[in-house]
Every structure is written in structure tokens, then in C-alpha cells.
XYZ file of C-alpha atoms in Angstrom:
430
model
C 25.666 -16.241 7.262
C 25.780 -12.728 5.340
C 28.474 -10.412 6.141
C 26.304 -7.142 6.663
C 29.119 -5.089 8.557
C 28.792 -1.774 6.368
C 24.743 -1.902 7.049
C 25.147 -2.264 11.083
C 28.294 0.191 10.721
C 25.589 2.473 8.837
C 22.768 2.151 10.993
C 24.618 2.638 13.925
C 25.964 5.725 12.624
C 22.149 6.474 11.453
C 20.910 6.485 15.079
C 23.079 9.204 16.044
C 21.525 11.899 14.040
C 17.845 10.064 12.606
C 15.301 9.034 15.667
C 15.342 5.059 15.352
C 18.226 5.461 12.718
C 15.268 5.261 9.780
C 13.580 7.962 8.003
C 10.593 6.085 8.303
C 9.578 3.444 11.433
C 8.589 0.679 8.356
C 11.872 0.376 7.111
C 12.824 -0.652 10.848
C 13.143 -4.225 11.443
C 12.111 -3.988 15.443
C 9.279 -6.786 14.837
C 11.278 -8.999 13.204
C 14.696 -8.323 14.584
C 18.409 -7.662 13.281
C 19.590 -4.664 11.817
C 17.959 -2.898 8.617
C 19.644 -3.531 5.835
C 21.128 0.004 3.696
C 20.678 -0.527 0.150
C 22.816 0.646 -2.738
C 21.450 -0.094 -6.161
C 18.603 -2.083 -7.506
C 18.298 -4.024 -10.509
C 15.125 -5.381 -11.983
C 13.540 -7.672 -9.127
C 17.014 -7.500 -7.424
C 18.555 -5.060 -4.485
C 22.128 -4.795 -3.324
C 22.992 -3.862 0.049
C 26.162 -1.621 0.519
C 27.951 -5.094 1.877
C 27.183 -6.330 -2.129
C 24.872 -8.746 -0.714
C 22.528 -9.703 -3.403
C 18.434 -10.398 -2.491
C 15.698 -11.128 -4.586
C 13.319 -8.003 -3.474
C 9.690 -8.696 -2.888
C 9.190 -5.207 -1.049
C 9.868 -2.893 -4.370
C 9.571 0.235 -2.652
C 6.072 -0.621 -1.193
C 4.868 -1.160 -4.058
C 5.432 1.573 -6.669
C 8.256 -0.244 -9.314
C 5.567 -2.709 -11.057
C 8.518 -2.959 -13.851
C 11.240 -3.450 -11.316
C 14.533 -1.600 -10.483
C 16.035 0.516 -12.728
C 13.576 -0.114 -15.754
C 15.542 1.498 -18.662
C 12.112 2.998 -20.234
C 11.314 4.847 -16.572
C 14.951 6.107 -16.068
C 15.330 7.286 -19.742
C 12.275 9.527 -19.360
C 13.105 11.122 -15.449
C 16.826 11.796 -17.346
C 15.196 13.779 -20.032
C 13.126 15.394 -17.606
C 16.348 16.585 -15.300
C 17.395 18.005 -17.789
C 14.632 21.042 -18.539
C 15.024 21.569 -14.514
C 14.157 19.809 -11.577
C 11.238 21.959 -10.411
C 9.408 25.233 -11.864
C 6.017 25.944 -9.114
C 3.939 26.565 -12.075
C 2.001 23.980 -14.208
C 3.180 21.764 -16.923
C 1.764 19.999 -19.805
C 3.226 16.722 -18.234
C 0.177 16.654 -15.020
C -2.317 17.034 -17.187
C -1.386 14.689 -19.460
C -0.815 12.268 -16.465
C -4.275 12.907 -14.918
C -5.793 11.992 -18.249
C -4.334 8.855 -18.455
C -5.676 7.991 -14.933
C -9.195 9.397 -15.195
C -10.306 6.588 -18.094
C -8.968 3.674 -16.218
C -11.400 4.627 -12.924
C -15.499 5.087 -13.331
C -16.959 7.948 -11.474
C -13.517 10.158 -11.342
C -14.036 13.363 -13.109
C -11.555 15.732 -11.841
C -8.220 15.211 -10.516
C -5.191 17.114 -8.404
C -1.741 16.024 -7.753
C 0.028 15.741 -4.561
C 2.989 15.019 -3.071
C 2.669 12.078 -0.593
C -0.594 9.292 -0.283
C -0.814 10.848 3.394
C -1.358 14.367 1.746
C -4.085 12.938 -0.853
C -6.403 11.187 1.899
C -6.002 14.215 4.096
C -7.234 16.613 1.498
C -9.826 14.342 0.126
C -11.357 14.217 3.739
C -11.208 18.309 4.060
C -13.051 17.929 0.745
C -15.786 15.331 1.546
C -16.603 17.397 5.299
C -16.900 20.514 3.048
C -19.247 19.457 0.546
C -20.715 16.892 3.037
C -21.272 19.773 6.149
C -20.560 17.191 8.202
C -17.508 16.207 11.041
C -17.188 12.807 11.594
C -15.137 10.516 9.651
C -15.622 6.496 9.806
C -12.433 4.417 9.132
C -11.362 0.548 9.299
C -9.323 -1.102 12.178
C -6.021 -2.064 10.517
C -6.144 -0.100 7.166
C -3.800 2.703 7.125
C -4.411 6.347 5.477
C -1.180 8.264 6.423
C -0.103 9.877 9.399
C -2.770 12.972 9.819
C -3.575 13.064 12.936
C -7.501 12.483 12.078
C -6.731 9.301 10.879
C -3.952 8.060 13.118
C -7.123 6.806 15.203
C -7.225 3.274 17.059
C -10.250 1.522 17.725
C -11.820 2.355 20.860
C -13.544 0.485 23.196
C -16.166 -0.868 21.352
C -16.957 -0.486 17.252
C -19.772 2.049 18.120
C -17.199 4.154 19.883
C -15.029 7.434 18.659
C -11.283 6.219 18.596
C -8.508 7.274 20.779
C -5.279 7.989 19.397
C -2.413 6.111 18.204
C 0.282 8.509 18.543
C 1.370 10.937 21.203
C 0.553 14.394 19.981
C -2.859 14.200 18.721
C -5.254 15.699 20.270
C -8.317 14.109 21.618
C -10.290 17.009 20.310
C -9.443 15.949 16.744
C -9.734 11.784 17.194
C -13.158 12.541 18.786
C -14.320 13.344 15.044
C -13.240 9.499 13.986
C -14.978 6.053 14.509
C -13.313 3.070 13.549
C -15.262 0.192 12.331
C -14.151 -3.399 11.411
C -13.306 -4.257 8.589
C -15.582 -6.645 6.366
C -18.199 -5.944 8.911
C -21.555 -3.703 7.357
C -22.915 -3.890 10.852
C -20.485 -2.315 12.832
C -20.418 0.558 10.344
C -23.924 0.883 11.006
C -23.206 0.802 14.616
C -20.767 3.782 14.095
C -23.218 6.086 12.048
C -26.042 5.648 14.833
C -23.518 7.077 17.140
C -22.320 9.887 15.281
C -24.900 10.728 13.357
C -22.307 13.516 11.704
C -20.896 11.346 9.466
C -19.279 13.236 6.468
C -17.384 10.086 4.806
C -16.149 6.862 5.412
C -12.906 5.497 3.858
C -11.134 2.563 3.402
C -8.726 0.926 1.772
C -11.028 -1.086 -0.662
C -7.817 -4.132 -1.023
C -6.215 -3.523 2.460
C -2.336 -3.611 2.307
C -1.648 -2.441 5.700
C -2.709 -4.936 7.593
C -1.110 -7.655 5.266
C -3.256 -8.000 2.396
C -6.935 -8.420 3.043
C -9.251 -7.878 0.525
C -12.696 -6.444 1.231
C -15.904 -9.012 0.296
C -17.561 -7.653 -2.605
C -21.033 -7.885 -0.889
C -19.596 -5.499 2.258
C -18.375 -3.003 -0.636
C -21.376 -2.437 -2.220
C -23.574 -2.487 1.170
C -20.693 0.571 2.079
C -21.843 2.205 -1.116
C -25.698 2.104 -0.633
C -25.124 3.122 2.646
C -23.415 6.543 1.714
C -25.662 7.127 -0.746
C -28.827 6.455 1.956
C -27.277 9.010 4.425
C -25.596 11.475 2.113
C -21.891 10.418 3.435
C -18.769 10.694 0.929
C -17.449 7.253 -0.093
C -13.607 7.733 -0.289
C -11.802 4.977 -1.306
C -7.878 4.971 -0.717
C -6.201 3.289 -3.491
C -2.975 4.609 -2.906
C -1.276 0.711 -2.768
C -3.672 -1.128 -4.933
C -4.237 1.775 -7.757
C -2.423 0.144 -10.943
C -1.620 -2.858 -8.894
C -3.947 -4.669 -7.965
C -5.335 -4.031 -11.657
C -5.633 -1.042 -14.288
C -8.866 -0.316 -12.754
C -7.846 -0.665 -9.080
C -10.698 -2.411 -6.896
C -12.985 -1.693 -9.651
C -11.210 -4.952 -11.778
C -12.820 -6.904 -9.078
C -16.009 -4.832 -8.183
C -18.237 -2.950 -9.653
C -18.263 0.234 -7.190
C -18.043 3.856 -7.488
C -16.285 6.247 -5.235
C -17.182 9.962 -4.637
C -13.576 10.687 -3.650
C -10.204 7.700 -4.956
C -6.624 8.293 -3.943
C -4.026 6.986 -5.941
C 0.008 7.221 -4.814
C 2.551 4.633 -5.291
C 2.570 3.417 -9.192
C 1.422 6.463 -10.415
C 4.744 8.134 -9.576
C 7.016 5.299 -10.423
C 9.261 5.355 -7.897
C 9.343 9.049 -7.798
C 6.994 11.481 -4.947
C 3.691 11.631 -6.130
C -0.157 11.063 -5.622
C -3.559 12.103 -6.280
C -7.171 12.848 -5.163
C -9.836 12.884 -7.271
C -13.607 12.381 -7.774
C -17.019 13.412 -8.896
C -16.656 16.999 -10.734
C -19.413 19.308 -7.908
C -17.021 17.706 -5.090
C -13.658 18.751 -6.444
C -15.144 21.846 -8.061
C -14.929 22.955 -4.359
C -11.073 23.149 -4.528
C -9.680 26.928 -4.391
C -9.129 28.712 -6.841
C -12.871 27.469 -7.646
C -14.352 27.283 -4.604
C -13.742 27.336 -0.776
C -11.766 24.845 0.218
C -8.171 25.022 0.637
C -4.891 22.737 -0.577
C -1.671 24.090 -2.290
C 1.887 22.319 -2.734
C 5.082 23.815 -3.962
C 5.831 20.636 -5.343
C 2.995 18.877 -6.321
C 2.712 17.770 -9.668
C 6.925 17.985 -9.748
C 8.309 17.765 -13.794
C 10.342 14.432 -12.811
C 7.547 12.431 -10.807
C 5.094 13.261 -13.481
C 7.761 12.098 -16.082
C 8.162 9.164 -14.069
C 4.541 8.322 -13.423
C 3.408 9.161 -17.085
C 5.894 6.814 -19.195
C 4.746 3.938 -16.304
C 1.440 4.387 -16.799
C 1.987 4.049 -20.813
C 4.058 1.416 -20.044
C 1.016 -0.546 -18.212
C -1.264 0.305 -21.368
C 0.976 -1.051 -23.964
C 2.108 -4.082 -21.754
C 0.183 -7.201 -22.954
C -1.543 -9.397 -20.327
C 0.589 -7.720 -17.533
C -1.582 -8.123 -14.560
C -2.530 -11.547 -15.664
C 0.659 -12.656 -15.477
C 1.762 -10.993 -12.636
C -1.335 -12.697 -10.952
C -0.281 -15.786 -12.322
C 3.517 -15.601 -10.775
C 1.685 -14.444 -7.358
C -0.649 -17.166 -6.936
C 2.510 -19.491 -8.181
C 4.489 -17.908 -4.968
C 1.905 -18.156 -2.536
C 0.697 -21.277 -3.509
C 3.927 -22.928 -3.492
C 4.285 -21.120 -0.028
C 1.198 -23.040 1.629
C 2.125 -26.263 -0.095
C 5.907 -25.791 1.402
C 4.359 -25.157 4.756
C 1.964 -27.711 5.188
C 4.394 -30.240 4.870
C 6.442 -28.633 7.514
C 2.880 -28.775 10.141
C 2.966 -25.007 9.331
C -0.044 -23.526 9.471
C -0.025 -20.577 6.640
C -2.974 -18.387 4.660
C -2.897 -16.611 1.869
C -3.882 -14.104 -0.786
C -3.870 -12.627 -3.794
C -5.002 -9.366 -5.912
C -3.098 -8.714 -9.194
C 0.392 -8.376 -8.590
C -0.141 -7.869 -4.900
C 0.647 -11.155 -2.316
C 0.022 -11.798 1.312
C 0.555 -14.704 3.845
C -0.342 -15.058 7.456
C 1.492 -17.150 9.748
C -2.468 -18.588 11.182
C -4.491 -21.036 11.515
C -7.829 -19.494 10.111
C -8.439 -17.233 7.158
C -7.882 -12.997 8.023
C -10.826 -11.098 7.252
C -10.232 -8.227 9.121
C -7.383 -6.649 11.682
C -8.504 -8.666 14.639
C -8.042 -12.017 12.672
C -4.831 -10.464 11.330
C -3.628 -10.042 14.938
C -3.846 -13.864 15.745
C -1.246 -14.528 13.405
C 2.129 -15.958 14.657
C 4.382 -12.944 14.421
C 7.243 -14.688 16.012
C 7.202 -17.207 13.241
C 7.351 -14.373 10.603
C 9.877 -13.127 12.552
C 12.082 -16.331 12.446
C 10.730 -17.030 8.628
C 11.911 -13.113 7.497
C 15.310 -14.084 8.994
C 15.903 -17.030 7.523
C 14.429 -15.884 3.993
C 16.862 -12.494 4.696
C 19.965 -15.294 5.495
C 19.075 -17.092 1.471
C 19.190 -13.738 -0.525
C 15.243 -13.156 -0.339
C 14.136 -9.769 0.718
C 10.532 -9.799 2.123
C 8.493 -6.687 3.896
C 10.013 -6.433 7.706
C 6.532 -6.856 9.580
C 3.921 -9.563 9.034
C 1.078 -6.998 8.107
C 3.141 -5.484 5.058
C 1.512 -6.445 1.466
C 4.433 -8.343 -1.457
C 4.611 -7.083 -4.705
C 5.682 -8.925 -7.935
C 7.280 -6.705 -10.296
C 7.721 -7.908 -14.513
C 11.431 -8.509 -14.299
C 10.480 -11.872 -11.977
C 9.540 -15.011 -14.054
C 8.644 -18.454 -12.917
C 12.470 -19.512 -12.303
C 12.779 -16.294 -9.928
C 9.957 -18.160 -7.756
C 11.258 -21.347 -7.561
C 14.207 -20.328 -6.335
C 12.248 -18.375 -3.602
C 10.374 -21.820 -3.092
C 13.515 -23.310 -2.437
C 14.632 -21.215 -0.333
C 11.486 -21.333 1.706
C 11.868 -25.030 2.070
C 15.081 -24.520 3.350
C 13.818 -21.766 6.068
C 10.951 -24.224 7.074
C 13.531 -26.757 7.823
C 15.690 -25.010 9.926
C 12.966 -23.203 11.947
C 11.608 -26.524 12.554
C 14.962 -27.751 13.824
């Protein structure tokens, strides 16, 4: 058993000032119990809690450190950037640059502004798509999650073809009434939802789900989305704020050919720092003020350090040989050892892959959408997280949270995770 005295000592002390002792409700480990651990340092693919507990970290941030901890590279450039001044509110060089090392690696994205936050980019891109559009209603997926704006913090209502209700206390039902929330992987009950709006001014999704564990989207149900938007004159946005530069340089489009009128990005682009980005077809974001109408300012967006950050990462990427292959490789190694470990424990276990991004699901049937995610055995990934946590291996506190592989991890990192898993089996099964 760990000694994690300094973390409980710390998150007690946490509650007292910070509502649920966490300055955000994911790093909270209520669904799979115990006390969040407070981390120190990092170090390639490895964290240190403040007890000097060592774990092998699978999380990385949600996603953003592709090269790990600490890459020397990332840190060189963000200490040369501190050094000209941490923040000026007036452009650089360094955000254009960055945007034009995006804009060739995505089809159909001509124009491009930086934001602060992925919450902040899908927020503005909708403003953007109901302008141009002239329309209100938005349609989004059960399970795929877009920030916390209150148009989007929308649950399914009580049928597909209904307008959601919300998910939060404080959001009005005059503002949910303008979303519909289809299912995932499921062309019909989009259709469904546009026959009962008729309004519809875009529909987004996360085109490789990470929120709901990692669920792809069928390639066939993309591209019926597309010719669907372009049929009824609806904005497609898709919300790569996770799987932009992880999944693949191209995002979804490394898997499927598909355009989007509006793409968020987040997450890798900043490289561990605050950062992300809307962009999309030049007459839609030509609508941005100072151009046109539509309003969106940020005294930090496009901040000298995250765009130091997310430019040398995004070089990094380019000049990295075979990265995402073998990332893929090491991921489909992991998850594959996983259901191999499991099914000779009578444990039941699914899996996927996309790039360097890994999911599992404690069920019996493959997850297609939110619903089928819901069936899974959380109390098992409850007891599983635990027992991983106890052997030095750091997974994502909820069973709908995506993995990430980062470069620093090689094929002896995961069979030591293996290992461990074997062990965790074992004793869950005693």
C-alpha cells in the first residue's frame, strides 16, 4: 500500500477553500473512490505525487503532452519565451506562425483564431455558424462533451426527437430549448432531430469521441452527417479539441475523408500550455469583428508562451518520423494485451484505438454510442483504477475518460503496465 499522507493532508486542506477540493470536478476521483492524488513534477511518461510516489501516467494532462513530461525541446522554447514577457494584448508573429502550421495539416480550414480554452473555441464557433447560418437550433451527441456553455451542457431529453433539458443547475431552459441531442453513430435520429426543429443552424460532434471513453464515429455515419448539412444548409462543426494532432496530423481526417465548415482544435496545439482554436471556411470566419458582425475578443488569447509552446510541438510532430504509427503501435500493444489479460481472468473487456489515443470498457458488447457506454461495469473500473493506482500506474479517474500514449513510453513501459494488470485482475478476482 502507498503512503499518500501529504495528498489526503492536501486535499483536505483543498476542500476548505476550492468547492470539491479540485479546480476542476475530472480531476476528482468520486466514481472511482479514494482521495485525488496532488502531483509535483512530471517526467517523460512519469508523474510524482508530493508523497514521491512514482506512477507511470496514462492521463498526460488529458491529452495535450504527446512528447511527455517535461520534453526538453517544449520547455527550452516557453523559457525563451518568458523571457521577452509573459503577456503583451497585442499580436505577435508567434500566432500566426502557429495558425499556419495548423491550416495545411486540415482540408477545408481557411482562416483561423486563437483562444484560450476548447470550451471558448466551440462556443464561438457555434455564435459563428447561427450567424452565418440565421438559424437557432444546435444538434449535439449524447455523451460527447463540448465545454461547459450552457448551450451545450444539454442532456438528452425524453426521446432523440426532443430539445434537451439541462445538465447543470443554472441554465436556463430558455437557452437548452435551442439544443437537440441525438445519438451518437445513429444518422436517423439526427434526422429525427432536424424534422423537429426545423431551425437547425449546425450540428457538432466530436468526430473520435473522448468523453465518453473513446468511441469513434463509423465512417459511413460521418459522411451521411456531411451530406446532410450540406442538403439543409446547416454548419458542420467538428470538435477536435482531444483528437486534433492525436489521433493523427490530420485529426479525423487520417481516417475519413470529411470536411468541416467550422474544426476546433485545443489540447496539443498548446502543449501543455492554455490554448485553442476555431477555424473554418474563409465567408464563415470572415464574419468575425473587426470584419464583420459577429463578436469574440480575449485578453489572452493567442498568449506569447502557449503559442511558443504549441508552435515548437507542432514542429516537433512534423519532423518526428513515423510518430503516430508508433504510438498506434504501443496503443494497440496496451489494449490488446489488456483484453488478452482479462479474458483469462472471465473479464469481460472492449476496446479501442485511434493514433495515440486508447480506450477500454469494462462490457460485454462493443460501445457505439453513450447508451452502450453506460452498460459498462463502472464498479469494476472502479476496483481496476485502484488497484492499477496501488502498482504505480496512473489511469484517467472515470471509466468514460480517453488514455493517451505519449513518445517517452516504449514497449518495456507496457509490459510492465501488463504486469501490473495481471496482478490487479488477480486480486479483484480474489
Amino acid at each position: 500500500m502507498r503512503n499518500i499522507l501529504h495528498s489526503i493532508n492536501s486535499f483536505n486542506e483543498a476542500k476548505q477553500v476550492i468547492p470539491g477540493g479540485v479546480n476542476s470536478p475530472v480531476r476528482a476521483f468520486k466514481s472511482v473512490g479514494g482521495t485525488p492524488l496532488f502531483i509535483q513534477r512530471g517526467e517523460g511518461y512519469k508523474i510524482f505525487d508530493i508523497d514521491e510516489n512514482e506512477y507511470i501516467d496514462f492521463v498526460q494532462s488529458w491529452g495535450p503532452l504527446i512528447f511527455g513530461h517535461c520534453d526538453k525541446d517544449i520547455e527550452s522554447c516557453v523559457l525563451s519565451a518568458l523571457q521577452c514577457g509573459l503577456s503583451f494584448g497585442a499580436p505577435t508573429a508567434r500566432e500566426t506562425a502557429l495558425i499556419k502550421e495548423i491550416l495545411p495539416c486540415y482540408h477545408g480550414i481557411e482562416k483561423m483564431r486563437l483562444v484560450n480554452s476548447g470550451t471558448e473555441a466551440t462556443m464561438s464557433a457555434i455564435r459563428l455558424a447561427r450567424a452565418f447560418s440565421k438559424k437557432d437550433d444546435i444538434i449535439k451527441f449524447d455523451g460527447c462533451y463540448h465545454g461547459h456553455s450552457d448551450a451545450l451542457l444539454v442532456s438528452a431529453g425524453s426521446g432523440c426527437a426532443t430539445f434537451g433539458t439541462p445538465s447543470s443547475p443554472g441554465i436556463p431552459n430558455d437557452i437548452s430549448k435551442h439544443t437537440l441531442v441525438a445519438r451518437y453513430n445513429d444518422i436517423d435520429s439526427v434526422r429525427e432531430c432536424m424534422q423537429a426543429s426545423g431551425n437547425v443552424a449546425c450540428i457538432i460532434i466530436e468526430p473520435i469521441a473522448g468523453n465518453m471513453g473513446l468511441v469513434p464515429a463509423d465512417k459511413e455515419f460521418l459522411l451521411s452527417l456531411r451530406e446532410l448539412c450540406d442538403k439543409h444548409h446547416i454548419v458542420l462543426i467538428l470538435d477536435e479539441v482531444m483528437s486534433g494532432f492525436r489521433a493523427g496530423l490530420n485529426g479525423v481526417q487520417s481516417f475519413v475523408e470529411i470536411e468541416a465548415d467550422l474544426a476546433t482544435f485545443g489540447k496539443v496545439i498548446g502543449g501543455g500550455m492554455p490554448l485553442a482554436a476555431f477555424g473554418g471556411k474563409q465567408e464563415i470566419m470572415d464574419m468575425l469583428s473587426p470584419e464583420g458582425g459577429v463578436y469574440q475578443a480575449g485578453t489572452l488569447s493567442g498568449n506569447p508562451i502557449a503559442t511558443a509552446a504549441g508552435l515548437v510541438t507542432l514542429c516537433k510532430i512534423k519532423n518526428t518520423p513515423n510518430l503516430y504509427t508508433r504510438l498506434e503501435q504501443l496503443a494497440h500493444f496496451l489494449v490488446n494485451g489488456l483484453q488478452s489479460i482479462a479474458h483469462r481472468h472471465n473479464i469481460a473487456l472492449q476496446t479501442s484505438v485511434r493514433g495515440s489515443m486508447f480506450g477500454f470498457f469494462f462490457n460485454q458488447n462493443q460501445v457505439k454510442n453513450f447508451d452502450d457506454a453506460k452498460k459498462s461495469d463502472t464498479q469494476l473500473f472502479a476496483r481496476f483504477h485502484q488497484e492499477m493506482l496501488r502498482r504505480g500506474v496512473y489511469f484517467a479517474c472515470s471509466q468514460f475518460e480517453t488514455g493517451f500514449i505519449c513518445t517517452p513510453m516504449d514497449k518495456g513501459v507496457i509490459e510492465r503496465v501488463l504486469e501490473c494488470a495481471d496482478e490487479s485482475f488477480a486480486a479483484i478476482k480474489k
